[in-house]
Coordinates of C-alpha atoms in Angstrom, one line a residue:
Chain A
M1 CA 21.7 30.3 8.1
D2 CA 20.6 30.0 4.5
K3 CA 20.1 26.4 3.1
T4 CA 18.4 27.4 -0.1
M5 CA 19.8 26.0 -3.3
S6 CA 18.8 25.0 -6.8
A7 CA 17.7 21.6 -7.9
A8 CA 20.8 21.4 -10.1
A9 CA 22.9 22.1 -7.0
V10 CA 21.2 19.2 -5.2
V11 CA 22.0 16.8 -8.0
G12 CA 25.6 18.2 -7.9
R13 CA 25.7 16.9 -4.3
L14 CA 24.7 13.4 -5.4
E15 CA 27.0 10.8 -6.9
S16 CA 26.5 7.7 -9.0
G17 CA 26.3 4.6 -6.9
M18 CA 24.7 6.4 -3.9
T19 CA 21.8 5.1 -1.9
I20 CA 19.0 7.6 -2.2
G21 CA 15.7 7.7 -0.2
I22 CA 12.7 9.3 -1.9
G23 CA 9.9 10.5 0.4
G24 CA 6.1 10.5 -0.1
W25 CA 4.0 7.4 -0.8
G26 CA 2.9 6.1 -4.2
P27 CA 1.4 9.1 -6.1
R28 CA 1.5 11.3 -3.0
R29 CA 3.9 14.2 -2.1
K30 CA 6.9 13.0 -4.1
P31 CA 9.8 15.3 -4.8
M32 CA 9.2 14.9 -8.6
A33 CA 11.0 18.1 -9.7
L34 CA 14.2 16.7 -8.0
V35 CA 13.6 13.4 -9.6
R36 CA 13.3 15.1 -13.0
E37 CA 16.6 16.8 -12.3
I38 CA 18.2 13.4 -11.7
L39 CA 16.6 12.2 -15.0
R40 CA 18.4 15.1 -16.8
S41 CA 21.7 14.2 -15.1
D42 CA 24.5 11.7 -15.7
L43 CA 23.9 10.0 -12.3
K44 CA 23.6 6.2 -12.5
D45 CA 23.8 3.0 -10.6
L46 CA 21.7 4.4 -7.8
T47 CA 20.2 2.3 -5.0
V48 CA 16.7 3.8 -4.5
V49 CA 14.8 3.3 -1.3
A50 CA 11.1 4.4 -1.7
Y51 CA 7.5 3.7 -1.0
G52 CA 7.4 3.9 -4.8
G53 CA 5.3 5.7 -7.4
A54 CA 6.2 7.4 -10.6
D55 CA 9.5 8.5 -9.0
V56 CA 10.6 4.8 -9.1
G57 CA 9.0 4.2 -12.5
M58 CA 10.7 7.1 -14.2
L59 CA 14.1 6.3 -12.7
C60 CA 13.7 2.7 -13.9
A61 CA 12.7 3.9 -17.3
A62 CA 15.8 6.1 -17.5
G63 CA 18.1 3.3 -16.4
K64 CA 19.2 5.2 -13.3
I65 CA 18.5 2.4 -10.8
R66 CA 20.9 -0.4 -10.1
K67 CA 19.1 -1.6 -7.0
L68 CA 15.6 -0.9 -5.7
V69 CA 14.5 -1.3 -2.1
F70 CA 10.7 -1.5 -2.1
A71 CA 7.5 -2.9 -0.6
F72 CA 5.4 -1.7 -3.5
V73 CA 5.4 0.6 -6.5
S74 CA 2.0 1.9 -7.4
L75 CA 0.1 4.9 -8.7
D76 CA -2.9 3.9 -6.6
F77 CA -5.6 4.6 -9.2
I78 CA -3.4 2.9 -11.7
P79 CA -2.4 0.0 -9.4
L80 CA 0.5 -1.3 -11.4
E81 CA 3.4 1.1 -12.2
P82 CA 4.1 0.6 -15.9
Y83 CA 7.8 1.3 -16.1
F84 CA 8.6 -0.5 -12.8
R85 CA 6.8 -3.5 -14.3
L86 CA 8.8 -3.4 -17.5
A87 CA 12.1 -3.1 -15.5
R88 CA 11.2 -6.0 -13.3
Q89 CA 9.9 -8.2 -16.1
A90 CA 13.2 -7.6 -18.0
G91 CA 15.1 -8.5 -14.9
S92 CA 17.1 -5.3 -15.3
I93 CA 17.2 -4.1 -11.7
E94 CA 18.4 -5.7 -8.5
T95 CA 15.8 -5.7 -5.7
M96 CA 15.4 -5.9 -2.0
E97 CA 11.7 -6.5 -1.7
I98 CA 10.5 -6.1 1.9
D99 CA 7.3 -5.4 3.9
E100 CA 6.1 -1.8 4.2
G101 CA 6.7 -1.9 8.0
M102 CA 10.1 -3.6 7.7
F103 CA 11.0 -0.6 5.5
L104 CA 10.0 1.7 8.3
L105 CA 12.0 -0.3 10.8
G106 CA 15.1 -0.2 8.5
L107 CA 14.8 3.5 8.3
R108 CA 14.3 3.8 12.1
A109 CA 17.4 1.6 12.7
A110 CA 19.4 3.9 10.4
A111 CA 18.0 7.0 12.2
Q112 CA 19.0 5.5 15.6
R113 CA 22.4 4.5 14.3
L114 CA 21.7 0.9 15.0
P115 CA 22.7 -2.0 12.8
F116 CA 19.2 -3.5 12.9
L117 CA 15.9 -3.6 14.7
P118 CA 14.1 -6.8 15.7
T119 CA 10.7 -7.6 14.4
R120 CA 8.4 -10.6 13.7
V121 CA 7.6 -9.1 10.3
G122 CA 8.9 -11.2 7.4
L123 CA 9.0 -14.5 9.3
G124 CA 7.6 -17.4 7.3
T125 CA 7.6 -15.6 4.0
D126 CA 9.8 -15.3 0.9
V127 CA 11.0 -11.9 2.0
L128 CA 13.6 -13.8 4.0
A129 CA 14.1 -16.5 1.3
R130 CA 14.7 -13.9 -1.4
N131 CA 16.9 -11.6 0.7
P132 CA 19.6 -13.8 2.3
Q133 CA 21.3 -10.7 3.5
I134 CA 18.4 -10.2 6.0
K135 CA 19.4 -12.4 9.0
T136 CA 17.3 -13.7 11.8
I137 CA 18.3 -13.7 15.5
V138 CA 17.0 -15.6 18.5
S139 CA 15.5 -13.5 21.4
P140 CA 18.1 -13.5 24.2
Y141 CA 15.2 -13.5 26.7
A142 CA 13.1 -16.4 28.1
D143 CA 10.8 -16.6 25.1
G144 CA 13.7 -17.7 22.9
R145 CA 11.8 -16.8 19.7
E146 CA 13.2 -16.3 16.3
L147 CA 13.1 -12.7 15.1
V148 CA 14.0 -10.9 12.0
A149 CA 17.0 -8.5 12.4
M150 CA 15.8 -5.8 9.9
P151 CA 19.0 -4.2 8.8
A152 CA 19.4 -0.4 8.9
L153 CA 18.5 1.3 5.6
D154 CA 21.3 3.9 5.7
L155 CA 20.8 6.6 3.1
D156 CA 23.5 8.7 1.5
A157 CA 20.8 11.2 0.7
A158 CA 17.0 11.7 1.1
L159 CA 14.9 13.7 -1.3
L160 CA 11.6 15.1 0.1
H161 CA 8.9 17.5 -0.9
V162 CA 6.8 19.6 1.5
E163 CA 4.3 22.5 1.3
R164 CA 6.4 25.1 3.0
A165 CA 9.9 25.6 4.4
D166 CA 12.0 28.4 5.6
A167 CA 15.5 29.0 4.4
R168 CA 16.9 27.3 7.5
G169 CA 15.1 24.0 6.7
V170 CA 12.1 24.2 9.0
C171 CA 9.6 22.2 7.0
Q172 CA 5.8 22.1 7.2
V173 CA 3.5 19.2 6.3
S174 CA 0.0 20.4 7.0
G175 CA -1.5 17.7 4.7
P176 CA -3.1 14.7 6.2
D177 CA 0.0 12.5 6.4
H178 CA 3.8 13.1 6.7
Y179 CA 4.3 9.4 5.7
M180 CA 7.8 8.3 6.7
D181 CA 9.5 11.5 5.6
D182 CA 10.6 12.3 9.1
V183 CA 12.3 9.0 9.5
M184 CA 13.8 9.2 6.1
A185 CA 15.3 12.6 6.9
R186 CA 16.9 11.1 10.0
A187 CA 18.1 8.0 8.2
A188 CA 20.0 10.1 5.6
K189 CA 23.5 11.7 5.8
Q190 CA 22.0 14.6 3.7
T191 CA 18.4 15.6 3.3
F192 CA 17.3 17.8 0.4
V193 CA 13.7 19.2 0.6
S194 CA 11.8 20.9 -2.2
C195 CA 9.0 23.1 -1.1
D196 CA 6.0 24.7 -2.8
E197 CA 6.4 27.9 -0.9
L198 CA 9.5 29.4 0.8
V199 CA 8.3 31.2 3.9
D200 CA 9.8 33.5 6.5
S201 CA 10.7 31.8 9.8
S202 CA 8.0 33.8 11.5
F203 CA 5.5 31.6 9.7
F204 CA 6.2 28.9 12.3
A205 CA 5.6 31.2 15.3
D206 CA 2.0 29.9 15.6
P207 CA 2.2 26.7 17.7
A208 CA -0.4 25.1 15.4
R209 CA 2.1 25.5 12.5
A210 CA 4.9 24.3 14.7
R211 CA 2.9 21.1 15.3
E212 CA 3.1 20.5 11.5
V213 CA 6.9 20.2 11.6
F214 CA 8.0 16.6 11.9
W215 CA 11.8 16.9 12.0
E216 CA 14.2 19.4 13.3
R217 CA 16.0 21.7 10.9
S218 CA 19.3 20.0 11.8
E219 CA 18.0 17.1 9.6
T220 CA 17.5 19.4 6.6
T221 CA 20.6 19.9 4.5
G222 CA 19.2 21.9 1.6
V223 CA 15.9 23.7 0.7
V224 CA 14.9 24.1 -3.0
H225 CA 12.0 26.4 -3.8
I226 CA 10.0 24.7 -6.6
P227 CA 6.3 25.7 -6.7
G228 CA 4.3 22.7 -8.0
G229 CA 7.4 20.6 -7.5
A230 CA 5.5 17.5 -6.5
H231 CA 3.6 17.3 -9.8
P232 CA 2.3 14.9 -11.1
S233 CA 2.0 13.5 -7.6
S234 CA -0.1 15.3 -5.0
C235 CA 0.8 17.8 -2.4
S236 CA -2.4 17.8 -0.3
P237 CA -4.0 20.2 0.7
M238 CA -2.4 22.4 -2.0
Y239 CA -3.2 20.2 -5.0
G240 CA -4.2 16.6 -5.9
F241 CA -2.3 14.2 -8.2
D242 CA -2.7 14.7 -12.0
T243 CA -4.7 11.7 -13.1
A244 CA -4.7 12.8 -16.8
H245 CA -0.9 13.2 -16.8
F246 CA -0.4 9.9 -15.1
K247 CA -2.6 8.3 -17.8
T248 CA -0.4 9.9 -20.5
Y249 CA 2.7 8.7 -18.7
A250 CA 1.4 5.2 -18.2
A251 CA 0.2 5.0 -21.8
S252 CA 3.7 5.9 -23.0
A253 CA 5.1 2.7 -21.5
G254 CA 3.0 0.8 -24.1
E255 CA 4.3 2.8 -27.0
E256 CA 7.4 2.3 -29.1
N257 CA 10.1 4.7 -27.8
G258 CA 7.4 5.9 -25.3
W259 CA 9.9 6.8 -22.6
Q260 CA 12.1 8.8 -25.0
A261 CA 9.0 10.7 -26.2
Y262 CA 8.0 11.4 -22.6
M263 CA 11.5 12.6 -21.8
E264 CA 11.6 14.9 -24.8
T265 CA 8.1 16.3 -24.4
F266 CA 8.1 16.9 -20.6
V267 CA 11.5 16.5 -18.9
A268 CA 14.4 17.3 -21.2
G269 CA 13.6 21.0 -21.6
G270 CA 14.0 21.9 -17.9
E271 CA 11.5 22.5 -15.1
A272 CA 10.0 25.7 -16.5
H273 CA 9.3 23.9 -19.8
Y274 CA 7.8 21.0 -17.9
Q275 CA 5.4 23.2 -16.1
Q276 CA 4.5 24.9 -19.4
Q277 CA 3.8 21.5 -20.9
V278 CA 1.5 20.4 -18.1
G279 CA -0.6 23.6 -18.2
G280 CA 1.3 25.9 -15.8
L281 CA 1.5 26.4 -12.1
D282 CA -2.1 27.6 -11.8
A283 CA -3.4 24.4 -13.4
I284 CA -1.3 22.3 -11.1
R285 CA -2.6 24.2 -8.0
A286 CA -6.1 23.7 -9.3
L287 CA -5.9 19.9 -9.5
P288 CA -8.6 18.5 -7.2
L289 CA -7.8 16.5 -4.2
P290 CA -8.5 12.7 -4.6
T291 CA -11.5 11.1 -3.0
Y292 CA -10.5 7.8 -1.3
Chain B
M1 CA -35.6 -4.5 -4.8
S2 CA -36.7 -7.9 -3.5
D3 CA -34.4 -10.5 -2.0
S4 CA -34.4 -12.5 -5.2
A5 CA -33.0 -9.6 -7.1
Y6 CA -29.8 -9.2 -5.1
T7 CA -26.5 -9.2 -7.0
L8 CA -23.6 -11.5 -6.4
A9 CA -21.6 -8.4 -5.4
E10 CA -24.1 -7.7 -2.7
L11 CA -24.1 -11.3 -1.6
L12 CA -20.3 -11.1 -1.3
V13 CA -20.4 -7.9 0.7
C14 CA -22.8 -9.5 3.2
A15 CA -20.9 -12.7 3.4
G16 CA -17.6 -10.7 3.8
S17 CA -19.1 -8.6 6.6
E18 CA -19.4 -11.8 8.7
A19 CA -15.6 -11.9 8.9
W20 CA -15.6 -9.2 11.5
R21 CA -18.5 -10.5 13.6
G22 CA -17.5 -10.6 17.3
D23 CA -14.2 -8.7 16.7
G24 CA -14.9 -5.8 19.0
E25 CA -12.6 -2.8 18.9
V26 CA -10.2 -3.6 16.1
L27 CA -9.3 -1.7 13.0
A28 CA -11.3 -3.2 10.1
T29 CA -9.6 -2.8 6.8
G30 CA -11.1 -3.9 3.6
I31 CA -8.8 -3.6 0.6
G32 CA -10.8 -3.0 -2.6
L33 CA -14.3 -1.8 -3.1
L34 CA -16.3 -4.9 -2.1
P35 CA -14.2 -5.7 1.0
R36 CA -14.4 -2.1 2.0
L37 CA -18.2 -2.2 1.7
A38 CA -18.1 -5.5 3.7
A39 CA -16.2 -3.8 6.5
S40 CA -18.5 -0.8 6.4
L41 CA -21.6 -3.0 6.6
A42 CA -20.1 -4.9 9.5
M43 CA -19.4 -1.6 11.4
L44 CA -22.9 -0.4 10.7
S45 CA -24.7 -3.6 11.7
S46 CA -23.2 -6.6 13.5
S47 CA -20.0 -5.0 14.8
P48 CA -20.5 -1.4 15.8
D49 CA -17.3 -1.2 17.9
L50 CA -15.1 -1.7 14.8
M51 CA -12.7 1.1 13.8
M52 CA -12.2 2.2 10.2
T53 CA -10.0 4.7 8.4
D54 CA -10.9 7.1 5.5
S55 CA -8.2 5.2 3.4
E56 CA -6.0 8.2 3.9
A57 CA -5.0 9.4 7.3
Y58 CA -7.9 9.4 9.8
L59 CA -10.1 7.0 11.8
L60 CA -13.8 7.7 11.2
S61 CA -16.6 7.2 13.7
E62 CA -18.8 6.2 10.7
P63 CA -17.6 4.8 7.4
N64 CA -17.4 7.1 4.4
P65 CA -19.6 6.1 1.4
V66 CA -17.5 5.1 -1.6
G67 CA -17.2 7.3 -4.7
G68 CA -17.8 11.0 -5.1
R69 CA -19.5 12.5 -2.0
G70 CA -20.5 16.0 -2.8
A71 CA -19.0 19.3 -1.7
D72 CA -21.1 19.5 1.5
F73 CA -20.1 16.0 2.8
R74 CA -18.1 16.1 6.1
P75 CA -16.4 12.8 7.2
K76 CA -16.8 11.9 10.8
F77 CA -13.2 12.1 11.8
E78 CA -12.2 10.8 15.3
T79 CA -8.5 10.1 15.3
W80 CA -5.4 10.9 13.2
M81 CA -4.2 7.6 11.7
G82 CA -1.3 8.3 9.3
F83 CA 0.6 5.4 7.8
S84 CA 3.3 5.3 10.5
R85 CA 0.5 4.9 13.1
I86 CA -1.1 2.1 11.0
F87 CA 2.1 0.1 11.7
D88 CA 1.9 0.8 15.4
N89 CA -1.7 -0.6 15.2
V90 CA -0.7 -3.6 13.0
W91 CA 2.2 -4.7 15.2
G92 CA -0.1 -4.4 18.3
G93 CA -2.5 -6.9 16.7
K94 CA -5.8 -4.9 17.0
R95 CA -6.6 -5.2 13.3
H96 CA -8.4 -7.5 11.0
A97 CA -7.8 -6.9 7.3
M98 CA -9.6 -8.4 4.3
V99 CA -7.2 -8.5 1.4
G100 CA -7.4 -9.7 -2.2
P101 CA -4.5 -12.0 -3.0
T102 CA -3.6 -13.0 -6.6
Q103 CA -2.6 -16.5 -5.4
I104 CA -3.5 -18.5 -2.3
D105 CA -2.0 -21.9 -1.7
R106 CA -3.1 -24.8 0.4
F107 CA -1.3 -23.4 3.5
G108 CA -3.2 -20.1 3.3
Q109 CA 0.0 -18.4 2.1
A110 CA -0.8 -15.6 -0.2
N111 CA 0.8 -13.6 -3.0
I112 CA 0.3 -10.1 -4.4
S113 CA 3.9 -9.5 -5.5
C114 CA 4.5 -11.1 -8.8
I115 CA 3.7 -14.2 -11.0
G116 CA 6.6 -16.4 -12.1
D117 CA 10.2 -16.4 -10.8
P118 CA 10.6 -13.4 -8.5
A119 CA 14.1 -12.9 -9.9
K120 CA 12.6 -12.1 -13.3
P121 CA 8.8 -12.3 -13.0
K122 CA 6.5 -13.1 -15.9
A123 CA 4.1 -10.5 -14.5
Q124 CA 5.1 -7.9 -11.8
M125 CA 2.3 -6.8 -9.6
L126 CA 2.3 -4.6 -6.5
G127 CA 5.1 -6.1 -4.4
V128 CA 4.7 -7.8 -1.0
R129 CA 3.2 -4.5 0.5
G130 CA 2.1 -5.1 4.1
F131 CA 1.3 -8.8 3.7
P132 CA 4.3 -10.1 5.8
G133 CA 3.6 -7.9 8.7
N134 CA -0.2 -8.2 8.6
S135 CA -0.1 -12.0 8.5
I136 CA 2.2 -12.4 11.5
S137 CA 0.6 -9.6 13.5
H138 CA -3.2 -9.8 13.2
A139 CA -6.3 -11.6 11.8
N140 CA -6.7 -11.6 8.0
S141 CA -9.5 -12.7 5.7
F142 CA -9.2 -13.2 1.9
F143 CA -11.5 -11.9 -0.8
V144 CA -11.4 -13.7 -4.2
P145 CA -13.7 -12.2 -6.8
S146 CA -12.9 -15.0 -9.3
H147 CA -12.4 -18.4 -7.7
N148 CA -10.2 -20.5 -10.1
T149 CA -7.2 -22.8 -10.0
R150 CA -4.8 -20.0 -10.9
V151 CA -5.7 -18.2 -7.7
F152 CA -6.0 -21.4 -5.5
K153 CA -2.8 -22.8 -7.0
A154 CA -1.0 -26.1 -6.6
G155 CA 2.3 -26.1 -4.7
E156 CA 3.3 -22.9 -3.0
C157 CA 2.7 -19.3 -4.1
D158 CA 5.2 -17.9 -6.6
M159 CA 6.2 -15.3 -4.0
V160 CA 5.0 -16.2 -0.5
C161 CA 4.0 -12.7 0.9
S162 CA 2.2 -13.9 4.0
I163 CA 2.8 -16.6 6.6
G164 CA 0.3 -19.4 6.5
Y165 CA -0.2 -22.8 8.1
N166 CA 3.0 -24.3 6.6
P167 CA 5.0 -26.3 9.2
A168 CA 8.1 -26.1 6.9
R169 CA 8.1 -22.3 7.2
L170 CA 7.2 -22.0 10.9
P171 CA 9.8 -19.9 12.7
K172 CA 11.5 -21.2 15.8
G173 CA 9.4 -20.8 19.0
Y174 CA 6.1 -20.2 17.2
S175 CA 2.9 -22.3 16.8
L176 CA 0.8 -22.6 13.7
D177 CA -2.2 -21.7 15.9
E178 CA -0.8 -18.2 16.1
V179 CA -1.5 -17.7 12.4
D180 CA -5.0 -16.2 12.2
I181 CA -6.6 -16.6 8.8
R182 CA -10.3 -16.2 9.2
L183 CA -12.7 -16.3 6.2
V184 CA -12.0 -16.8 2.5
V185 CA -14.9 -15.2 0.6
T186 CA -15.0 -16.0 -3.1
D187 CA -17.6 -15.7 -5.9
L188 CA -18.5 -19.4 -5.3
C189 CA -18.4 -19.9 -1.6
V190 CA -17.1 -19.1 1.8
M191 CA -14.3 -21.1 3.3
D192 CA -11.8 -21.0 6.2
F193 CA -8.8 -23.0 7.3
G194 CA -10.6 -24.9 10.0
G195 CA -10.3 -28.4 8.5
P196 CA -8.0 -31.1 9.8
D197 CA -4.5 -29.7 10.3
H198 CA -5.6 -26.3 9.1
Q199 CA -6.8 -27.7 5.7
I200 CA -9.0 -25.3 3.8
R201 CA -12.7 -26.0 4.7
L202 CA -15.9 -25.2 2.9
R203 CA -18.3 -23.2 5.1
S204 CA -21.1 -22.1 2.8
L205 CA -22.0 -22.4 -0.9
H206 CA -23.5 -19.4 -2.7
P207 CA -27.0 -20.2 -4.1
G208 CA -26.7 -22.4 -7.2
I209 CA -23.0 -23.4 -6.6
T210 CA -22.1 -27.0 -6.0
V211 CA -19.3 -28.6 -3.9
E212 CA -18.0 -30.1 -7.2
K213 CA -17.7 -26.7 -8.8
V214 CA -15.7 -25.4 -5.8
Q215 CA -13.4 -28.4 -5.9
E216 CA -12.9 -28.2 -9.6
N217 CA -11.8 -24.6 -9.3
T218 CA -9.4 -25.2 -6.4
S219 CA -6.0 -26.9 -7.1
F220 CA -5.9 -28.6 -3.7
P221 CA -8.4 -30.7 -1.7
V222 CA -11.1 -28.7 0.0
F223 CA -12.4 -30.3 3.3
V224 CA -16.1 -30.6 3.1
P225 CA -17.9 -31.0 6.5
D226 CA -21.4 -32.3 6.9
D227 CA -22.8 -28.9 7.8
V228 CA -22.2 -26.9 4.7
V229 CA -25.0 -24.4 4.3
T230 CA -26.2 -22.0 1.6
T231 CA -24.7 -18.5 2.0
P232 CA -27.6 -16.5 3.4
A233 CA -29.3 -13.9 1.1
P234 CA -28.8 -10.3 2.0
T235 CA -31.6 -8.9 4.2
E236 CA -33.4 -5.7 3.2
A237 CA -31.7 -4.0 6.1
Q238 CA -28.3 -5.0 4.8
L239 CA -29.1 -3.9 1.3
A240 CA -30.3 -0.6 2.6
I241 CA -26.9 0.0 4.3
I242 CA -25.0 -1.2 1.2
R243 CA -27.0 1.3 -1.0
R244 CA -26.2 4.1 1.5
M245 CA -22.5 3.2 1.5
D246 CA -22.4 2.9 -2.3
P247 CA -24.8 5.4 -3.6
H248 CA -23.3 5.4 -7.1
N249 CA -23.7 1.6 -7.4
L250 CA -19.9 1.2 -8.0
R251 CA -20.4 -2.4 -6.8
A252 CA -22.2 -3.2 -10.0
R253 CA -18.9 -2.8 -11.9
E254 CA -16.7 -5.0 -9.6
L255 CA -17.7 -8.5 -10.9
K256 CA -17.8 -9.3 -14.6
D257 CA -21.3 -8.8 -16.0
N258 CA -22.6 -8.1 -12.5
P259 CA -24.2 -11.5 -12.0
P260 CA -27.2 -12.2 -9.8
G261 CA -26.5 -13.5 -6.3
D262 CA -28.8 -16.5 -6.8
R263 CA -27.5 -18.6 -9.6
R264 CA -30.0 -21.5 -9.3

């Protein structure tokens, strides 16, 4: 079985109005090349579900998002994501703002094909007041306590980035954290994974490598080979995030027509042009890992 | 450096470290540089059984110093602790976080999401992050580097991110006593919510700070017991640990003009 495809083919499988999960966390291991392909497309009215970073900021700036499901949007070392802020302060996107853990439970409910999962999280806060679609239930057992019924976050598609994958969709994350990517893959009808390296299946014969696979290949719909495809986010241990590029990106939000200029300079010319503009693949792979 | 030369940042780290005293084996999380140093100091002095992460994906048997650590530095990893496992820990309750809200109201409800109407905020910040889950699952302390009436605001927070001692928001079957807000460490004083009916209560004043100054900078009444003390100055042993955990003196940049700890 060969699941390899192009980024353009991935976007061809998406439709306006879909609910799309984006893996990674803040500025870490985001499928940015796939996001850029969306930026170049006619897709619109997306519901985006993400532990957000520049993926969310860029999609906000490009007017691709109708609704955002989020707990935070941050670039970590630049705590406040500039284009997300502008979109929120303009009131231009609908939101479902929930706790980071509720987010995980919503994905787990979708992955388990359940309508909801019960939790205490959210009780007593404006997460419930601001999201009337999130209902509470009363425990059917002796405790009789009120619980939040965190609704399933069913995804039409998930977009993920990993270090290595084979053509059948076996994916390796050897970096320190796979985040919620595994749950996102299971919560989605279709999961498209970009990878820095496309490897032969024999790569996974070593059990230590097989331990670095967090979902079965049946959860992977398509594999896109894009070396450096997480840039400007990190893909630890291969490369860190590009602080200089993030600063350029963040500064553009304060400039007149800043987003249009960013799009023209970096995105519009295609991925090969993008990599040329940011110094090339060798420069990406040489980005130092962050110190936390 | 003599005791009289300690900075306010160092005083706050020492005062903050007291939050974890007696906690035993819980995950100590300090969000931001000074709370992280406070947690590190606690783990290296009063509370050696604490657990701490590398702020990425592992538990450490000894805290990492902040800032650049040199090519030969090897963190003392002990347990994988990716983000999904953090939630397992949070929901189990064996954690005590010190977080830095932008707003705190009289109920101890806190906000880091946005200022203004959440439908169209005047200033969007981070989002609710893990505040809802943290606050209903485990102990939390607050760190406020600039104690003023915008932080300690009148009414309720613009976006209530964490549950506090607010009877009107208490879910069915729960008791206010299950909410576990510990210390509130600010640049003026240390407080808690141990006053009558969980009213905010003054515990100690930093040297040179008056009760009046605390009350003026808080939009709701602060309960002042008879036994308010002066926040103890850092000891030489504490300062030595702080210097080891912050070898590049990043703490000097955390508070405006890096004021002295003793403002008498």
